[in-house]
Amino acid sequence: SSLVSYGAPVRIAGLKVDQIIKKVEPLDIIVRRGHVVVILNKEQVIESCLHCDKYKKGLQGGVRIRRLKEVLAEIMEQRIPVDSYEDKVEEGEKKFVIRRWYKQLKVE
């Protein structure tokens, strides 16, 4: 996905979940190849999910709102936070980035 390089990077390399949460802003996107999560605020994200809950009838796909801290912790169990998708990681390691795709608008 070209979203891994869209907009400006949020510098997250080497940070822990709570440190990353302090750096994000509403509408930043958490991106890894094949998946995007939109940050709503310091506590929530919204994401599409093909199989939200494959064991409960009627919950096989759609969009859901989840806790930001939970989502970041889940991602970081399997991926490393990097500033750019071009950053090198150890062989076999997977990565993710956070991108800021909009510019701050001044309200007058």
Short mmCIF file of N, CA and C in Angstrom, two decimals:
data_model
loop_
_atom_site.label_atom_id
_atom_site.label_comp_id
_atom_site.label_asym_id
_atom_site.label_seq_id
_atom_site.Cartn_x
_atom_site.Cartn_y
_atom_site.Cartn_z
N SER A 1 0.84 -1.19 0.00
CA SER A 1 0.00 0.00 0.00
C SER A 1 0.87 1.24 0.00
N SER A 2 0.52 2.21 -0.81
CA SER A 2 1.30 3.45 -0.86
C SER A 2 1.09 4.30 0.39
N LEU A 3 0.15 3.93 1.24
CA LEU A 3 -0.08 4.69 2.46
C LEU A 3 1.09 4.60 3.44
N VAL A 4 1.97 3.61 3.28
CA VAL A 4 3.11 3.50 4.19
C VAL A 4 4.06 4.69 4.04
N SER A 5 3.94 5.43 2.95
CA SER A 5 4.80 6.60 2.76
C SER A 5 4.00 7.88 2.52
N TYR A 6 2.70 7.83 2.69
CA TYR A 6 1.84 8.98 2.44
C TYR A 6 1.94 9.98 3.59
N GLY A 7 2.00 11.26 3.29
CA GLY A 7 2.04 12.27 4.33
C GLY A 7 3.40 12.33 5.00
N ALA A 8 3.41 12.75 6.25
CA ALA A 8 4.65 12.92 7.02
C ALA A 8 4.75 11.85 8.10
N PRO A 9 5.97 11.41 8.41
CA PRO A 9 6.13 10.40 9.45
C PRO A 9 5.92 10.96 10.85
N VAL A 10 5.35 10.14 11.71
CA VAL A 10 5.35 10.43 13.14
C VAL A 10 6.51 9.59 13.68
N ARG A 11 7.45 10.22 14.34
CA ARG A 11 8.66 9.54 14.80
C ARG A 11 8.36 8.61 15.97
N ILE A 12 8.35 7.30 15.69
CA ILE A 12 7.98 6.30 16.71
C ILE A 12 9.02 5.21 16.91
N ALA A 13 10.09 5.23 16.13
CA ALA A 13 11.10 4.16 16.21
C ALA A 13 11.63 4.03 17.64
N GLY A 14 11.62 2.81 18.14
CA GLY A 14 12.17 2.52 19.45
C GLY A 14 11.29 2.90 20.63
N LEU A 15 10.09 3.41 20.37
CA LEU A 15 9.22 3.85 21.46
C LEU A 15 8.31 2.73 21.94
N LYS A 16 7.85 2.88 23.19
CA LYS A 16 6.88 1.97 23.78
C LYS A 16 5.47 2.52 23.56
N VAL A 17 4.46 1.72 23.83
CA VAL A 17 3.07 2.08 23.56
C VAL A 17 2.71 3.45 24.14
N ASP A 18 2.96 3.66 25.44
CA ASP A 18 2.57 4.92 26.07
C ASP A 18 3.30 6.12 25.47
N GLN A 19 4.54 5.92 25.05
CA GLN A 19 5.29 7.00 24.41
C GLN A 19 4.71 7.34 23.04
N ILE A 20 4.30 6.32 22.32
CA ILE A 20 3.69 6.54 21.00
C ILE A 20 2.37 7.29 21.15
N ILE A 21 1.56 6.90 22.13
CA ILE A 21 0.27 7.55 22.34
C ILE A 21 0.45 9.05 22.56
N LYS A 22 1.50 9.45 23.26
CA LYS A 22 1.75 10.87 23.51
C LYS A 22 2.06 11.64 22.23
N LYS A 23 2.54 10.96 21.20
CA LYS A 23 2.95 11.62 19.96
C LYS A 23 1.86 11.71 18.90
N VAL A 24 0.84 10.87 19.00
CA VAL A 24 -0.16 10.83 17.94
C VAL A 24 -1.20 11.94 18.09
N GLU A 25 -1.84 12.23 16.96
CA GLU A 25 -2.92 13.22 16.92
C GLU A 25 -4.12 12.61 16.20
N PRO A 26 -5.31 13.16 16.44
CA PRO A 26 -6.48 12.66 15.72
C PRO A 26 -6.24 12.68 14.21
N LEU A 27 -6.68 11.63 13.55
CA LEU A 27 -6.60 11.40 12.11
C LEU A 27 -5.24 10.90 11.63
N ASP A 28 -4.26 10.73 12.53
CA ASP A 28 -3.03 10.03 12.13
C ASP A 28 -3.45 8.61 11.74
N ILE A 29 -2.64 7.97 10.90
CA ILE A 29 -2.96 6.60 10.50
C ILE A 29 -1.83 5.66 10.90
N ILE A 30 -2.21 4.52 11.45
CA ILE A 30 -1.27 3.45 11.76
C ILE A 30 -1.30 2.54 10.53
N VAL A 31 -0.13 2.34 9.92
CA VAL A 31 -0.10 1.63 8.64
C VAL A 31 0.90 0.49 8.67
N ARG A 32 0.45 -0.65 8.16
CA ARG A 32 1.34 -1.75 7.83
C ARG A 32 0.85 -2.27 6.49
N ARG A 33 1.65 -3.00 5.81
CA ARG A 33 1.23 -3.49 4.49
C ARG A 33 -0.09 -4.23 4.62
N GLY A 34 -1.09 -3.76 3.89
CA GLY A 34 -2.38 -4.43 3.86
C GLY A 34 -3.39 -4.00 4.89
N HIS A 35 -3.05 -3.05 5.78
CA HIS A 35 -4.01 -2.65 6.81
C HIS A 35 -3.74 -1.22 7.27
N VAL A 36 -4.82 -0.49 7.50
CA VAL A 36 -4.73 0.89 7.98
C VAL A 36 -5.71 1.05 9.14
N VAL A 37 -5.26 1.74 10.19
CA VAL A 37 -6.10 2.05 11.33
C VAL A 37 -6.06 3.57 11.49
N VAL A 38 -7.21 4.20 11.63
CA VAL A 38 -7.28 5.65 11.78
C VAL A 38 -7.43 5.99 13.26
N ILE A 39 -6.57 6.87 13.75
CA ILE A 39 -6.63 7.30 15.14
C ILE A 39 -7.70 8.37 15.27
N LEU A 40 -8.66 8.13 16.15
CA LEU A 40 -9.74 9.10 16.38
C LEU A 40 -9.33 10.15 17.41
N ASN A 41 -8.68 9.68 18.49
CA ASN A 41 -8.21 10.56 19.56
C ASN A 41 -7.18 9.77 20.37
N LYS A 42 -6.75 10.29 21.50
CA LYS A 42 -5.70 9.63 22.29
C LYS A 42 -6.16 8.30 22.89
N GLU A 43 -7.45 7.99 22.76
CA GLU A 43 -7.97 6.77 23.36
C GLU A 43 -8.58 5.78 22.38
N GLN A 44 -8.98 6.24 21.18
CA GLN A 44 -9.72 5.36 20.28
C GLN A 44 -9.20 5.40 18.85
N VAL A 45 -9.44 4.27 18.16
CA VAL A 45 -9.14 4.16 16.73
C VAL A 45 -10.38 3.58 16.05
N ILE A 46 -10.41 3.71 14.74
CA ILE A 46 -11.45 3.05 13.95
C ILE A 46 -10.76 2.26 12.86
N GLU A 47 -11.23 1.04 12.63
CA GLU A 47 -10.61 0.18 11.63
C GLU A 47 -11.65 -0.71 10.98
N SER A 48 -11.36 -1.09 9.75
CA SER A 48 -12.21 -2.09 9.11
C SER A 48 -11.69 -3.46 9.53
N CYS A 49 -12.58 -4.42 9.55
CA CYS A 49 -12.16 -5.77 9.94
C CYS A 49 -12.96 -6.78 9.15
N LEU A 50 -12.26 -7.61 8.45
CA LEU A 50 -12.91 -8.64 7.64
C LEU A 50 -13.62 -9.66 8.53
N HIS A 51 -12.98 -10.02 9.62
CA HIS A 51 -13.54 -11.01 10.56
C HIS A 51 -13.50 -10.44 11.96
N CYS A 52 -14.41 -9.53 12.27
CA CYS A 52 -14.43 -8.92 13.61
C CYS A 52 -14.55 -9.99 14.69
N ASP A 53 -15.44 -10.91 14.49
CA ASP A 53 -15.59 -12.02 15.42
C ASP A 53 -16.19 -13.18 14.64
N LYS A 54 -15.34 -14.04 14.16
CA LYS A 54 -15.82 -15.11 13.29
C LYS A 54 -16.66 -16.15 14.02
N TYR A 55 -16.70 -16.08 15.35
CA TYR A 55 -17.47 -17.06 16.11
C TYR A 55 -18.87 -16.58 16.48
N LYS A 56 -19.16 -15.29 16.29
CA LYS A 56 -20.48 -14.76 16.62
C LYS A 56 -21.22 -14.43 15.34
N LYS A 57 -22.39 -14.99 15.21
CA LYS A 57 -23.19 -14.77 14.01
C LYS A 57 -23.46 -13.27 13.83
N GLY A 58 -23.27 -12.81 12.61
CA GLY A 58 -23.54 -11.42 12.29
C GLY A 58 -22.36 -10.48 12.48
N LEU A 59 -21.24 -10.99 12.98
CA LEU A 59 -20.08 -10.13 13.20
C LEU A 59 -18.91 -10.52 12.30
N GLN A 60 -19.19 -10.92 11.09
CA GLN A 60 -18.14 -11.42 10.21
C GLN A 60 -17.40 -10.33 9.43
N GLY A 61 -17.72 -9.10 9.61
CA GLY A 61 -17.00 -8.06 8.90
C GLY A 61 -17.64 -6.72 9.13
N GLY A 62 -16.86 -5.69 8.88
CA GLY A 62 -17.38 -4.34 9.04
C GLY A 62 -16.34 -3.40 9.58
N VAL A 63 -16.79 -2.44 10.35
CA VAL A 63 -15.92 -1.42 10.92
C VAL A 63 -16.14 -1.42 12.42
N ARG A 64 -15.06 -1.23 13.17
CA ARG A 64 -15.20 -1.19 14.62
C ARG A 64 -14.31 -0.12 15.23
N ILE A 65 -14.71 0.35 16.39
CA ILE A 65 -13.93 1.31 17.17
C ILE A 65 -13.31 0.53 18.32
N ARG A 66 -12.00 0.74 18.53
CA ARG A 66 -11.28 0.03 19.59
C ARG A 66 -10.42 1.01 20.36
N ARG A 67 -9.88 0.55 21.47
CA ARG A 67 -8.99 1.38 22.29
C ARG A 67 -7.62 1.46 21.63
N LEU A 68 -7.09 2.66 21.52
CA LEU A 68 -5.78 2.89 20.90
C LEU A 68 -4.69 2.08 21.60
N LYS A 69 -4.67 2.12 22.91
CA LYS A 69 -3.63 1.41 23.66
C LYS A 69 -3.66 -0.10 23.37
N GLU A 70 -4.86 -0.65 23.31
CA GLU A 70 -5.03 -2.08 23.02
C GLU A 70 -4.53 -2.42 21.61
N VAL A 71 -4.88 -1.58 20.65
CA VAL A 71 -4.49 -1.83 19.26
C VAL A 71 -2.97 -1.74 19.11
N LEU A 72 -2.36 -0.70 19.69
CA LEU A 72 -0.90 -0.57 19.59
C LEU A 72 -0.19 -1.74 20.26
N ALA A 73 -0.66 -2.14 21.44
CA ALA A 73 -0.04 -3.27 22.14
C ALA A 73 -0.14 -4.54 21.30
N GLU A 74 -1.29 -4.75 20.68
CA GLU A 74 -1.51 -5.91 19.82
C GLU A 74 -0.57 -5.89 18.61
N ILE A 75 -0.46 -4.74 17.97
CA ILE A 75 0.42 -4.61 16.80
C ILE A 75 1.86 -4.85 17.21
N MET A 76 2.27 -4.29 18.36
CA MET A 76 3.67 -4.38 18.77
C MET A 76 4.07 -5.76 19.27
N GLU A 77 3.11 -6.65 19.45
CA GLU A 77 3.45 -8.04 19.76
C GLU A 77 4.10 -8.71 18.55
N GLN A 78 3.78 -8.22 17.35
CA GLN A 78 4.27 -8.87 16.13
C GLN A 78 5.06 -7.94 15.22
N ARG A 79 5.06 -6.64 15.52
CA ARG A 79 5.71 -5.67 14.62
C ARG A 79 6.52 -4.65 15.40
N ILE A 80 7.48 -4.06 14.71
CA ILE A 80 8.37 -3.07 15.29
C ILE A 80 7.97 -1.68 14.78
N PRO A 81 7.88 -0.69 15.68
CA PRO A 81 7.59 0.67 15.21
C PRO A 81 8.81 1.28 14.54
N VAL A 82 8.62 1.82 13.34
CA VAL A 82 9.70 2.48 12.60
C VAL A 82 9.21 3.84 12.12
N ASP A 83 10.16 4.71 11.80
CA ASP A 83 9.80 6.04 11.31
C ASP A 83 9.46 6.03 9.83
N SER A 84 10.07 5.11 9.10
CA SER A 84 9.85 5.00 7.66
C SER A 84 9.80 3.52 7.29
N TYR A 85 8.97 3.17 6.33
CA TYR A 85 8.90 1.77 5.91
C TYR A 85 10.19 1.34 5.23
N GLU A 86 11.03 2.29 4.88
CA GLU A 86 12.33 1.98 4.30
C GLU A 86 13.36 1.61 5.37
N ASP A 87 13.07 1.90 6.65
CA ASP A 87 14.00 1.56 7.73
C ASP A 87 14.23 0.06 7.76
N LYS A 88 15.48 -0.32 7.96
CA LYS A 88 15.85 -1.73 8.02
C LYS A 88 15.51 -2.30 9.39
N VAL A 89 15.02 -3.53 9.40
CA VAL A 89 14.79 -4.27 10.63
C VAL A 89 15.44 -5.63 10.46
N GLU A 90 15.59 -6.34 11.57
CA GLU A 90 16.21 -7.67 11.49
C GLU A 90 15.40 -8.57 10.58
N GLU A 91 16.10 -9.48 9.93
CA GLU A 91 15.44 -10.40 9.01
C GLU A 91 14.32 -11.15 9.73
N GLY A 92 13.18 -11.23 9.09
CA GLY A 92 12.03 -11.91 9.67
C GLY A 92 11.14 -11.02 10.51
N GLU A 93 11.63 -9.83 10.87
CA GLU A 93 10.83 -8.90 11.66
C GLU A 93 9.88 -8.13 10.75
N LYS A 94 8.72 -7.81 11.28
CA LYS A 94 7.74 -7.00 10.54
C LYS A 94 7.68 -5.63 11.20
N LYS A 95 7.19 -4.64 10.46
CA LYS A 95 7.20 -3.27 10.97
C LYS A 95 5.88 -2.57 10.71
N PHE A 96 5.74 -1.40 11.35
CA PHE A 96 4.59 -0.54 11.08
C PHE A 96 5.03 0.91 11.25
N VAL A 97 4.27 1.81 10.65
CA VAL A 97 4.54 3.24 10.75
C VAL A 97 3.26 3.96 11.16
N ILE A 98 3.44 5.19 11.61
CA ILE A 98 2.30 6.09 11.81
C ILE A 98 2.56 7.30 10.95
N ARG A 99 1.56 7.66 10.16
CA ARG A 99 1.70 8.77 9.22
C ARG A 99 0.69 9.87 9.54
N ARG A 100 1.13 11.09 9.36
CA ARG A 100 0.25 12.25 9.51
C ARG A 100 0.00 12.77 8.10
N TRP A 101 -1.19 12.52 7.60
CA TRP A 101 -1.49 12.77 6.19
C TRP A 101 -2.11 14.14 5.93
N TYR A 102 -2.35 14.92 6.95
CA TYR A 102 -2.98 16.23 6.78
C TYR A 102 -2.10 17.29 7.44
N LYS A 103 -2.30 18.52 7.09
CA LYS A 103 -1.59 19.62 7.74
C LYS A 103 -2.54 20.28 8.72
N GLN A 104 -1.97 20.77 9.80
CA GLN A 104 -2.79 21.48 10.78
C GLN A 104 -3.42 22.69 10.12
N LEU A 105 -4.70 22.85 10.30
CA LEU A 105 -5.40 24.00 9.74
C LEU A 105 -5.63 25.03 10.84
N LYS A 106 -5.38 26.26 10.52
CA LYS A 106 -5.65 27.32 11.48
C LYS A 106 -7.08 27.80 11.29
N VAL A 107 -7.80 27.82 12.37
CA VAL A 107 -9.18 28.30 12.33
C VAL A 107 -9.16 29.77 12.69
N GLU A 108 -9.72 30.57 11.81
CA GLU A 108 -9.71 32.02 12.07
C GLU A 108 -11.09 32.53 12.34
#
